[in-house]
PDB file of C-alpha atoms in Angstrom:
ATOM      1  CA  UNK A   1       0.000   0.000   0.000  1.00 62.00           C
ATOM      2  CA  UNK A   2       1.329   3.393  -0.915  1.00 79.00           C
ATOM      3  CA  UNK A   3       1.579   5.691   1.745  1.00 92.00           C
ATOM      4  CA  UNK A   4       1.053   9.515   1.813  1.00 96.00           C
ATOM      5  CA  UNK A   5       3.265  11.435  -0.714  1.00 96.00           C
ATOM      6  CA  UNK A   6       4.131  14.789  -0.342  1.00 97.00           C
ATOM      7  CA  UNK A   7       5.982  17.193  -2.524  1.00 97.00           C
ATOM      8  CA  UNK A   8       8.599  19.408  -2.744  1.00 97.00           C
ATOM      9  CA  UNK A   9      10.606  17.584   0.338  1.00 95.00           C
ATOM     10  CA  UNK A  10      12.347  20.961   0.629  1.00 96.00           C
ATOM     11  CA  UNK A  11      11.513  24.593   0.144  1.00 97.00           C
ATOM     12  CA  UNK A  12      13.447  27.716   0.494  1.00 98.00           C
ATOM     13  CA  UNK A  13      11.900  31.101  -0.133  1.00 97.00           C
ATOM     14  CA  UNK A  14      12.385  34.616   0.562  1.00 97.00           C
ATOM     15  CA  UNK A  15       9.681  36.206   3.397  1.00 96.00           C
ATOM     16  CA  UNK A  16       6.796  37.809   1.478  1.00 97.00           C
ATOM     17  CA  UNK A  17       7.170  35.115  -1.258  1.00 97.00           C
ATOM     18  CA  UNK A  18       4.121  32.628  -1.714  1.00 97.00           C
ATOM     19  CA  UNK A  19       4.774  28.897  -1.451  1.00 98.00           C
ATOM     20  CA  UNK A  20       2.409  26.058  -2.071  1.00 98.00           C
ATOM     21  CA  UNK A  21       2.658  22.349  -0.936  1.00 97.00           C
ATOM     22  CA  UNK A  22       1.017  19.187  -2.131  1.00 97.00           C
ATOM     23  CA  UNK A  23      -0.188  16.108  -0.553  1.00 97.00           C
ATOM     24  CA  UNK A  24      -1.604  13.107  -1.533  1.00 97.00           C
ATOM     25  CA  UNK A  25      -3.015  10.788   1.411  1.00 97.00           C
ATOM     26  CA  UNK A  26      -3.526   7.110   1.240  1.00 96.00           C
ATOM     27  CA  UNK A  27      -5.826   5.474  -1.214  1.00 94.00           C
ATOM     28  CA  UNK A  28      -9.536   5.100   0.494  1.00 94.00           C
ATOM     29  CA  UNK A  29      -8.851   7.974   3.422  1.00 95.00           C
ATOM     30  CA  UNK A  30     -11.541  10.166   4.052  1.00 95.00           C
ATOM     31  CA  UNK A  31      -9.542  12.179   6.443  1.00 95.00           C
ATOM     32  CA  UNK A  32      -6.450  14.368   6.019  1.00 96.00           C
ATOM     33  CA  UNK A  33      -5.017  16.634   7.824  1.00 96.00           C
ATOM     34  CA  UNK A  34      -2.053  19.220   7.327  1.00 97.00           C
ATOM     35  CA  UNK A  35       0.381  20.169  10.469  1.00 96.00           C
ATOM     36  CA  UNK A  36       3.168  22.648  11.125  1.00 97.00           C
ATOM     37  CA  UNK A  37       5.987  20.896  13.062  1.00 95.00           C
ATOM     38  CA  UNK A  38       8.523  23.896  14.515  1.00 94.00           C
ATOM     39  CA  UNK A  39      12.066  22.527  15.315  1.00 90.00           C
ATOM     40  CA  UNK A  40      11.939  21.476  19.080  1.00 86.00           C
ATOM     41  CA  UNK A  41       7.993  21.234  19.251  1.00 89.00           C
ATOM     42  CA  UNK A  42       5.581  18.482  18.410  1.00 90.00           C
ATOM     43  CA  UNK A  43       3.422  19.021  15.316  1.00 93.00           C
ATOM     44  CA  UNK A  44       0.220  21.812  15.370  1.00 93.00           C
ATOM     45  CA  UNK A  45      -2.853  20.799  13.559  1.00 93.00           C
ATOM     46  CA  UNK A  46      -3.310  23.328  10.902  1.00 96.00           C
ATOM     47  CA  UNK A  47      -6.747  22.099   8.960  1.00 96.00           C
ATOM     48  CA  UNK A  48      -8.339  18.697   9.071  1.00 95.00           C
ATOM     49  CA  UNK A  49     -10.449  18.026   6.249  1.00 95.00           C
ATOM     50  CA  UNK A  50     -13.193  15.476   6.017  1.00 94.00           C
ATOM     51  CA  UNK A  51     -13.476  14.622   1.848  1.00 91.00           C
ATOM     52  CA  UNK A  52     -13.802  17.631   0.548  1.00 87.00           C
ATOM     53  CA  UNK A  53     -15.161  19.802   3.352  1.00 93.00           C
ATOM     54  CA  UNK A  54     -13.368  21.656   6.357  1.00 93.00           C
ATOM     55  CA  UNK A  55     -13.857  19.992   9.468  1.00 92.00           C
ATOM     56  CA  UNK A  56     -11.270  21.579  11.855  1.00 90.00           C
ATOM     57  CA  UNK A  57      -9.205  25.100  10.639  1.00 94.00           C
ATOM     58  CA  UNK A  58      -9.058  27.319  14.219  1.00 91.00           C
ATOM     59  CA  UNK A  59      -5.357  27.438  14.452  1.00 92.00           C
ATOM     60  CA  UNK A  60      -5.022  28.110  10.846  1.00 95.00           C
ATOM     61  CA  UNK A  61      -3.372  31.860  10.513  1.00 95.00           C
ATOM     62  CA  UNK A  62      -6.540  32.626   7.619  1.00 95.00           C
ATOM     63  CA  UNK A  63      -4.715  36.013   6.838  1.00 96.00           C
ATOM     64  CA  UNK A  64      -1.506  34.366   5.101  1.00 97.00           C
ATOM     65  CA  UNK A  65      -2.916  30.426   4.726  1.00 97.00           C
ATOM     66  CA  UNK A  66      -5.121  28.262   2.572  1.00 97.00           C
ATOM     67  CA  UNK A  67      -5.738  25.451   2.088  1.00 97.00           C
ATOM     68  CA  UNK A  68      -8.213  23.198  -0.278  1.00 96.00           C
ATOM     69  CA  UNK A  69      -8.730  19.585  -1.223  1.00 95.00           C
ATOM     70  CA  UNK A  70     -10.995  19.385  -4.265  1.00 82.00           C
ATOM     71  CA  UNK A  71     -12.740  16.416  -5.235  1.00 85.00           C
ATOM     72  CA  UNK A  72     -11.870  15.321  -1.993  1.00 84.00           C
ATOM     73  CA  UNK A  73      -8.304  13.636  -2.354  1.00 92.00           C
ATOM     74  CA  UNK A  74      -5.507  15.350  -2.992  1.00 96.00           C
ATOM     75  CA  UNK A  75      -4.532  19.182  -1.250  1.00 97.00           C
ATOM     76  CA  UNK A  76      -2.889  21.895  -1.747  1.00 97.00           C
ATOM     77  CA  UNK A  77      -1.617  24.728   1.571  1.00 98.00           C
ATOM     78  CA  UNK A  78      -0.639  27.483   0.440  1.00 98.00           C
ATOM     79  CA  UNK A  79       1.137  30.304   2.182  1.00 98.00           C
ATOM     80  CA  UNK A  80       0.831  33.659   0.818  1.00 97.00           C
ATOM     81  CA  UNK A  81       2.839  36.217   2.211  1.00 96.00           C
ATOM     82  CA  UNK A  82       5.547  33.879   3.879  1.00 97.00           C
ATOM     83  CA  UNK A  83       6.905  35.071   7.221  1.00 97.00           C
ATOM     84  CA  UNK A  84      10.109  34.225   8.907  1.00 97.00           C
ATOM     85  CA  UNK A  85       8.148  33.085  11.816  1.00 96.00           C
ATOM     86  CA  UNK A  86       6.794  30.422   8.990  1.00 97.00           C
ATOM     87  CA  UNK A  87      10.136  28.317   8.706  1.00 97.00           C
ATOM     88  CA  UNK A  88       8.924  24.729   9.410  1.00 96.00           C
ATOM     89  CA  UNK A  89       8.384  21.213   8.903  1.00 96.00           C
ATOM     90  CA  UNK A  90       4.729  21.117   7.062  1.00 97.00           C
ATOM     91  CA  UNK A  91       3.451  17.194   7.308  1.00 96.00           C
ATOM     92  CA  UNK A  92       0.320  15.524   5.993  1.00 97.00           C
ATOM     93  CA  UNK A  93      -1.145  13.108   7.443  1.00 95.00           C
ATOM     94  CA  UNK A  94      -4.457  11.109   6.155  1.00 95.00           C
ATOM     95  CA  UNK A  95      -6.603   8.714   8.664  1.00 93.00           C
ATOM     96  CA  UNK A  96      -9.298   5.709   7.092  1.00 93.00           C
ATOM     97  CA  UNK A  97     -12.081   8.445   9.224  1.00 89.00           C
ATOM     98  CA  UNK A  98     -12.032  10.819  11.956  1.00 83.00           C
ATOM     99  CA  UNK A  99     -10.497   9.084  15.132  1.00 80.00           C
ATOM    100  CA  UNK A 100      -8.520   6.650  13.064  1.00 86.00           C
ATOM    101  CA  UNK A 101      -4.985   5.319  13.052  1.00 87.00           C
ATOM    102  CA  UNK A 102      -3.165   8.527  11.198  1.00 90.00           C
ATOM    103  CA  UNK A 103      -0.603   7.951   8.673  1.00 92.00           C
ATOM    104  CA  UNK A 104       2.055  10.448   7.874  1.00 93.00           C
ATOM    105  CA  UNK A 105       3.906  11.903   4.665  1.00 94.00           C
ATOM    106  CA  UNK A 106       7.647  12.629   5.076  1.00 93.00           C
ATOM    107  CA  UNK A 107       6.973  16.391   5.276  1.00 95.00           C
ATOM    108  CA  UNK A 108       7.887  19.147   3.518  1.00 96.00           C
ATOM    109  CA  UNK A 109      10.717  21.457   5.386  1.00 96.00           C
ATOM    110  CA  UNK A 110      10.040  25.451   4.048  1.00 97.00           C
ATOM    111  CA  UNK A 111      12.776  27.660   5.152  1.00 97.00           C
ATOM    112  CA  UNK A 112      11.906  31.482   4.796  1.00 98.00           C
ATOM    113  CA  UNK A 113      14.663  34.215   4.526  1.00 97.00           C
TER     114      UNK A 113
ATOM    115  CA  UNK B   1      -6.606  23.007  26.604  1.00 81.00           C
ATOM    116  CA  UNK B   2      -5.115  19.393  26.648  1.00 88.00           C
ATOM    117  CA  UNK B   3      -1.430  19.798  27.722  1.00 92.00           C
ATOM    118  CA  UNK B   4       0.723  16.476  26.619  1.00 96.00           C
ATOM    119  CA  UNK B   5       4.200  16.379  28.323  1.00 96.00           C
ATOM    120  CA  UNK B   6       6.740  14.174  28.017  1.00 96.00           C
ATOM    121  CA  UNK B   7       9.980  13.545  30.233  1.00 92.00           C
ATOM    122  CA  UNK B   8      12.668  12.926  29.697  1.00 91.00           C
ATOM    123  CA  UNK B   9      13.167  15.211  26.953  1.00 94.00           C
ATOM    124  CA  UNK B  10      16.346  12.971  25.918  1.00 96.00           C
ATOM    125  CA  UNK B  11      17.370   9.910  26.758  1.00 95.00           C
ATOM    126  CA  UNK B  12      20.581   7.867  25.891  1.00 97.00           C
ATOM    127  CA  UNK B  13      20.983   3.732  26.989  1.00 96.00           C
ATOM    128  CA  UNK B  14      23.563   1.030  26.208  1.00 97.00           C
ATOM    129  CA  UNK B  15      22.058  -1.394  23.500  1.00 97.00           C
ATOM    130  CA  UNK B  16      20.192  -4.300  24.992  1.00 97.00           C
ATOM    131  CA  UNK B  17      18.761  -2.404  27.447  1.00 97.00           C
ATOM    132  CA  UNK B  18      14.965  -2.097  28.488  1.00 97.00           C
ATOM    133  CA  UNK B  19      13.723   1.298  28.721  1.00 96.00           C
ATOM    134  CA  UNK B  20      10.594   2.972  29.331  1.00 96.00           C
ATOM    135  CA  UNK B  21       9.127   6.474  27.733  1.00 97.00           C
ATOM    136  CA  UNK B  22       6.368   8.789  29.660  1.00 97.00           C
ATOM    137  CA  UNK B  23       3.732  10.800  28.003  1.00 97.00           C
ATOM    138  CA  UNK B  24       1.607  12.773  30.615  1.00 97.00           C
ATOM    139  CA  UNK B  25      -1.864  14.622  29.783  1.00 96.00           C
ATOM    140  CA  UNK B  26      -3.897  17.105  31.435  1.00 95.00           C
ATOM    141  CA  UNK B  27      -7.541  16.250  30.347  1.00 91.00           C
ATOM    142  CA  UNK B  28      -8.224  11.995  31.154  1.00 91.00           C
ATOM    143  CA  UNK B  29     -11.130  12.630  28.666  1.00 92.00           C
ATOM    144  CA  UNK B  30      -9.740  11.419  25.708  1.00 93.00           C
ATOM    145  CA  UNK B  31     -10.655   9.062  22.944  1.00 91.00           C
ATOM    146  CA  UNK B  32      -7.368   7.859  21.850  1.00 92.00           C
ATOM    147  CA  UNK B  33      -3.689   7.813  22.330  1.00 95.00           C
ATOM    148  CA  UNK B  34      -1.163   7.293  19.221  1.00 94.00           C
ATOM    149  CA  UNK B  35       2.684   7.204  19.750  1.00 96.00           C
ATOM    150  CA  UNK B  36       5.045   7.421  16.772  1.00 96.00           C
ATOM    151  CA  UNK B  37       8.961   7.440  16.042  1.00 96.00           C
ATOM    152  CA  UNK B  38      10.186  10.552  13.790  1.00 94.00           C
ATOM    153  CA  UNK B  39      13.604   9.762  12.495  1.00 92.00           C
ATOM    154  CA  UNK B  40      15.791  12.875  12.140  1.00 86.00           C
ATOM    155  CA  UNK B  41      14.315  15.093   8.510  1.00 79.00           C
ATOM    156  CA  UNK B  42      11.920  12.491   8.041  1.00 82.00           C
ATOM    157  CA  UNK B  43       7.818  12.693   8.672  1.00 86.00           C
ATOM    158  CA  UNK B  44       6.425  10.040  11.600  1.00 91.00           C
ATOM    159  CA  UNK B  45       5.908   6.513  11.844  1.00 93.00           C
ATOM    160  CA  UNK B  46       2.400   5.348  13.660  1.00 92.00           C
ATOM    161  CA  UNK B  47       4.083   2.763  16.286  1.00 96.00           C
ATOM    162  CA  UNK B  48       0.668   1.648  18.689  1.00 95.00           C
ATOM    163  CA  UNK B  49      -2.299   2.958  18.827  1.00 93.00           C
ATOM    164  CA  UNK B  50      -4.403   3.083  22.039  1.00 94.00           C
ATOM    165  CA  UNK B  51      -8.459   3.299  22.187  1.00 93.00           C
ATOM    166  CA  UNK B  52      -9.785   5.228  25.452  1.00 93.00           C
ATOM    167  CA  UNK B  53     -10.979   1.557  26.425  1.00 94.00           C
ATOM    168  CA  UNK B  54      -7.923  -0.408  26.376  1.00 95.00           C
ATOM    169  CA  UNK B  55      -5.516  -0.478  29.110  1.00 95.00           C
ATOM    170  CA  UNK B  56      -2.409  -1.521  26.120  1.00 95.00           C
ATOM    171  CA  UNK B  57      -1.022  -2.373  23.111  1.00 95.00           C
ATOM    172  CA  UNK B  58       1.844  -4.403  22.145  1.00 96.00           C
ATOM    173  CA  UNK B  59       4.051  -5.062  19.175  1.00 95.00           C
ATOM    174  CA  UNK B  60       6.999  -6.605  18.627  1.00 96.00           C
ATOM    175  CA  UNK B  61       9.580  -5.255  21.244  1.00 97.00           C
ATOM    176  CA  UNK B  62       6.800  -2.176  21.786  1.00 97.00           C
ATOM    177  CA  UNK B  63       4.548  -2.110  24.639  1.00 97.00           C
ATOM    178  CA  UNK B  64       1.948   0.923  25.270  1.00 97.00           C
ATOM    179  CA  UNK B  65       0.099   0.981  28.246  1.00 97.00           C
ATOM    180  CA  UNK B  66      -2.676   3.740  28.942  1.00 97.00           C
ATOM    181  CA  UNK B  67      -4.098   4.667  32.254  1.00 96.00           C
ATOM    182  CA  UNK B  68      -6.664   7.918  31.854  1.00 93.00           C
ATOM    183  CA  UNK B  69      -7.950   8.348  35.633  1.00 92.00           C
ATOM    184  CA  UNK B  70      -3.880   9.257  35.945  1.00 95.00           C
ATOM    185  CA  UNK B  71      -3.624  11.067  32.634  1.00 96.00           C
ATOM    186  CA  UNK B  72      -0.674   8.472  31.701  1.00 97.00           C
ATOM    187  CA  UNK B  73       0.527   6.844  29.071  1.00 97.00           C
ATOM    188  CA  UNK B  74       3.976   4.544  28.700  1.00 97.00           C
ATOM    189  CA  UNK B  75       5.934   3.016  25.835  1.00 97.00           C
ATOM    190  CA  UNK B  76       8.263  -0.210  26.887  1.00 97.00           C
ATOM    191  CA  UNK B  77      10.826  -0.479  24.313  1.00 97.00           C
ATOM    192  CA  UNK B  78      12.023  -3.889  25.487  1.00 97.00           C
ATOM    193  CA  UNK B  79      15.834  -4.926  24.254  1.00 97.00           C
ATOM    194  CA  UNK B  80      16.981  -1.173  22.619  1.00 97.00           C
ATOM    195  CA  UNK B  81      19.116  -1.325  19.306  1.00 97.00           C
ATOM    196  CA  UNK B  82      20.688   1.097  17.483  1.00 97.00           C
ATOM    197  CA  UNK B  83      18.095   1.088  15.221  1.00 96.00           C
ATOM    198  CA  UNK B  84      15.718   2.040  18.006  1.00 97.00           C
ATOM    199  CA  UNK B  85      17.546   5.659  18.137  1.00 97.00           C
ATOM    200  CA  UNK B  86      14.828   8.624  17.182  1.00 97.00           C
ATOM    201  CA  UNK B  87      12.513  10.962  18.581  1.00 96.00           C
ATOM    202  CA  UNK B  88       9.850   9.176  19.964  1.00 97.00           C
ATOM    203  CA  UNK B  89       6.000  11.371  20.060  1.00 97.00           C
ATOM    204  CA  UNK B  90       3.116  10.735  21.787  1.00 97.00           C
ATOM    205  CA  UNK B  91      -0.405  12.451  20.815  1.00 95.00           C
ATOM    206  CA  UNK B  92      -3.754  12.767  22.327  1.00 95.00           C
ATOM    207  CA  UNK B  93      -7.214  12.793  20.750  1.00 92.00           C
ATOM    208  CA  UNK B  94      -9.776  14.956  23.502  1.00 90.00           C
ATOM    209  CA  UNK B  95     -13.135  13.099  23.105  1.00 90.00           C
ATOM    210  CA  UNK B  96     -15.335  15.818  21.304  1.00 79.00           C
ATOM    211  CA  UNK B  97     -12.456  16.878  19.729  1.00 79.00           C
ATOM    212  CA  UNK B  98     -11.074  17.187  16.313  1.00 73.00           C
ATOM    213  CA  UNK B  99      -7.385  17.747  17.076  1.00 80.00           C
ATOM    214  CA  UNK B 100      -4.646  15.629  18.008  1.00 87.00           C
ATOM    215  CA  UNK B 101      -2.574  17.136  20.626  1.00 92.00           C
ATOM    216  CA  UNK B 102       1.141  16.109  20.682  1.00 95.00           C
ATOM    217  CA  UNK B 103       3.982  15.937  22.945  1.00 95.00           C
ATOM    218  CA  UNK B 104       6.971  17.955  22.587  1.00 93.00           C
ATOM    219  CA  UNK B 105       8.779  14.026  22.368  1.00 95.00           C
ATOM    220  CA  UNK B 106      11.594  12.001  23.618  1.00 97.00           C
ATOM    221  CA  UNK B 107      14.651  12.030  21.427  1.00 96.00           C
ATOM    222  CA  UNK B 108      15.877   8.257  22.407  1.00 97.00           C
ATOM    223  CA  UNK B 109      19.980   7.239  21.734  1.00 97.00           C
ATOM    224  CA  UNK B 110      20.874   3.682  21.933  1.00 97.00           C
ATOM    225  CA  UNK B 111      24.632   3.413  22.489  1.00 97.00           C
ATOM    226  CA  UNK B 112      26.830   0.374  20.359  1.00 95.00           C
TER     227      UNK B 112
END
């Protein structure tokens, strides 16, 4: 079984750029979910979507981030202006349903300068 | 707010020995308990995961047990290897809740 791909690996951009990220969870999940990992901490939910609609996005900073996952499988979170303060490990994770076993992608690691 | 601690922050053992890992929580109310391994640049690995009605999980060398009235969970890494040596993350799920809350993780060396 494949298991969550994400892509690029690694991102460097100056602050006030815009970057994008792509995931694509495991064949069959309903659930994924995007976090922000911050060397040192464990990882923040950012959005949890259920298919194709929002379930969860209150620690999502709306002013700079977006995210979307049309037709419910694949997403995209976008960051739009970047901010030094933004320099992170961004993982996906996917999950069969809500309160499921979560799978992880190797991340993506975005370094603003 | 669930809080999720974990002590110690790092952790280094001779190979072969047993060792334990602590994950503490604020809130008993929760509906799960997942612990993972994050090797160094890489994303994390689901190890056990632990339903609010089970008191553990095991497998392999892996053991998780769960006790909510104390807001406790352990992982019993029985035997440590080299291989064994990564950051080792607990998470919470609240019940009524949509968010996994994670520790801040155990970064575990096993010496040669």
């Amino acid at each position: 079984e494949a298991g969550v791909a994400q892509s690029p690996r690694y991102k460097i951009i100056e602050k006030r750029q815009s970057v994008a990220f792509w995931c694509n969870p495991i064949s069959g999940h309903a659930t994924l979910y995007w976090y922000q990992q911050i060397l040192g901490q464990g990882p923040k939910l950012l959005i949890q979507f259920q298919n194709n609609g929002v379930v969860d996005d209150s620690q999502l900073p709306k002013d700079r981030f977006s995210a979307e996952r049309l037709k419910g499988v694949d997403s995209t979170l976008k960051i739009q202006p970047a901010k030094l303060e933004d320099s992170a490990v961004y993982l996906c994770a996917s999950s069969f349903a809500q309160y499921y076993e979560q799978y992880f992608g190797p991340g993506t690691r975005l370094t603003v300068t | 707010k669930q809080e999720v601690t974990q002590i110690p922050a790092a952790l280094s053992v001779p190979e072969g020995e047993n060792l334990v890992l602590n994950c503490s929580f604020t809130d008993s109310a929760i509906y799960n308990l997942q612990w993972f391994r994050q090797d160094p640049g890489k994303g994390l690995t689901s190890l056990l995961l632990i339903q609010s009605s089970q008191r553990e999980q095991t497998s392999g060398r892996l053991n998780a047990s769960l006790d909510k009235s104390s807001g406790r969970s352990t992982l019993y890494i029985a035997a440590s290897q080299p291989g064994d040596s990564a950051t080792y993350l607990c998470a919470v799920r609240p019940v009524l809740s949509n968010q996994f809350y994670f520790g801040t993780g155990t970064s575990l060396t096993v010496i040669p």
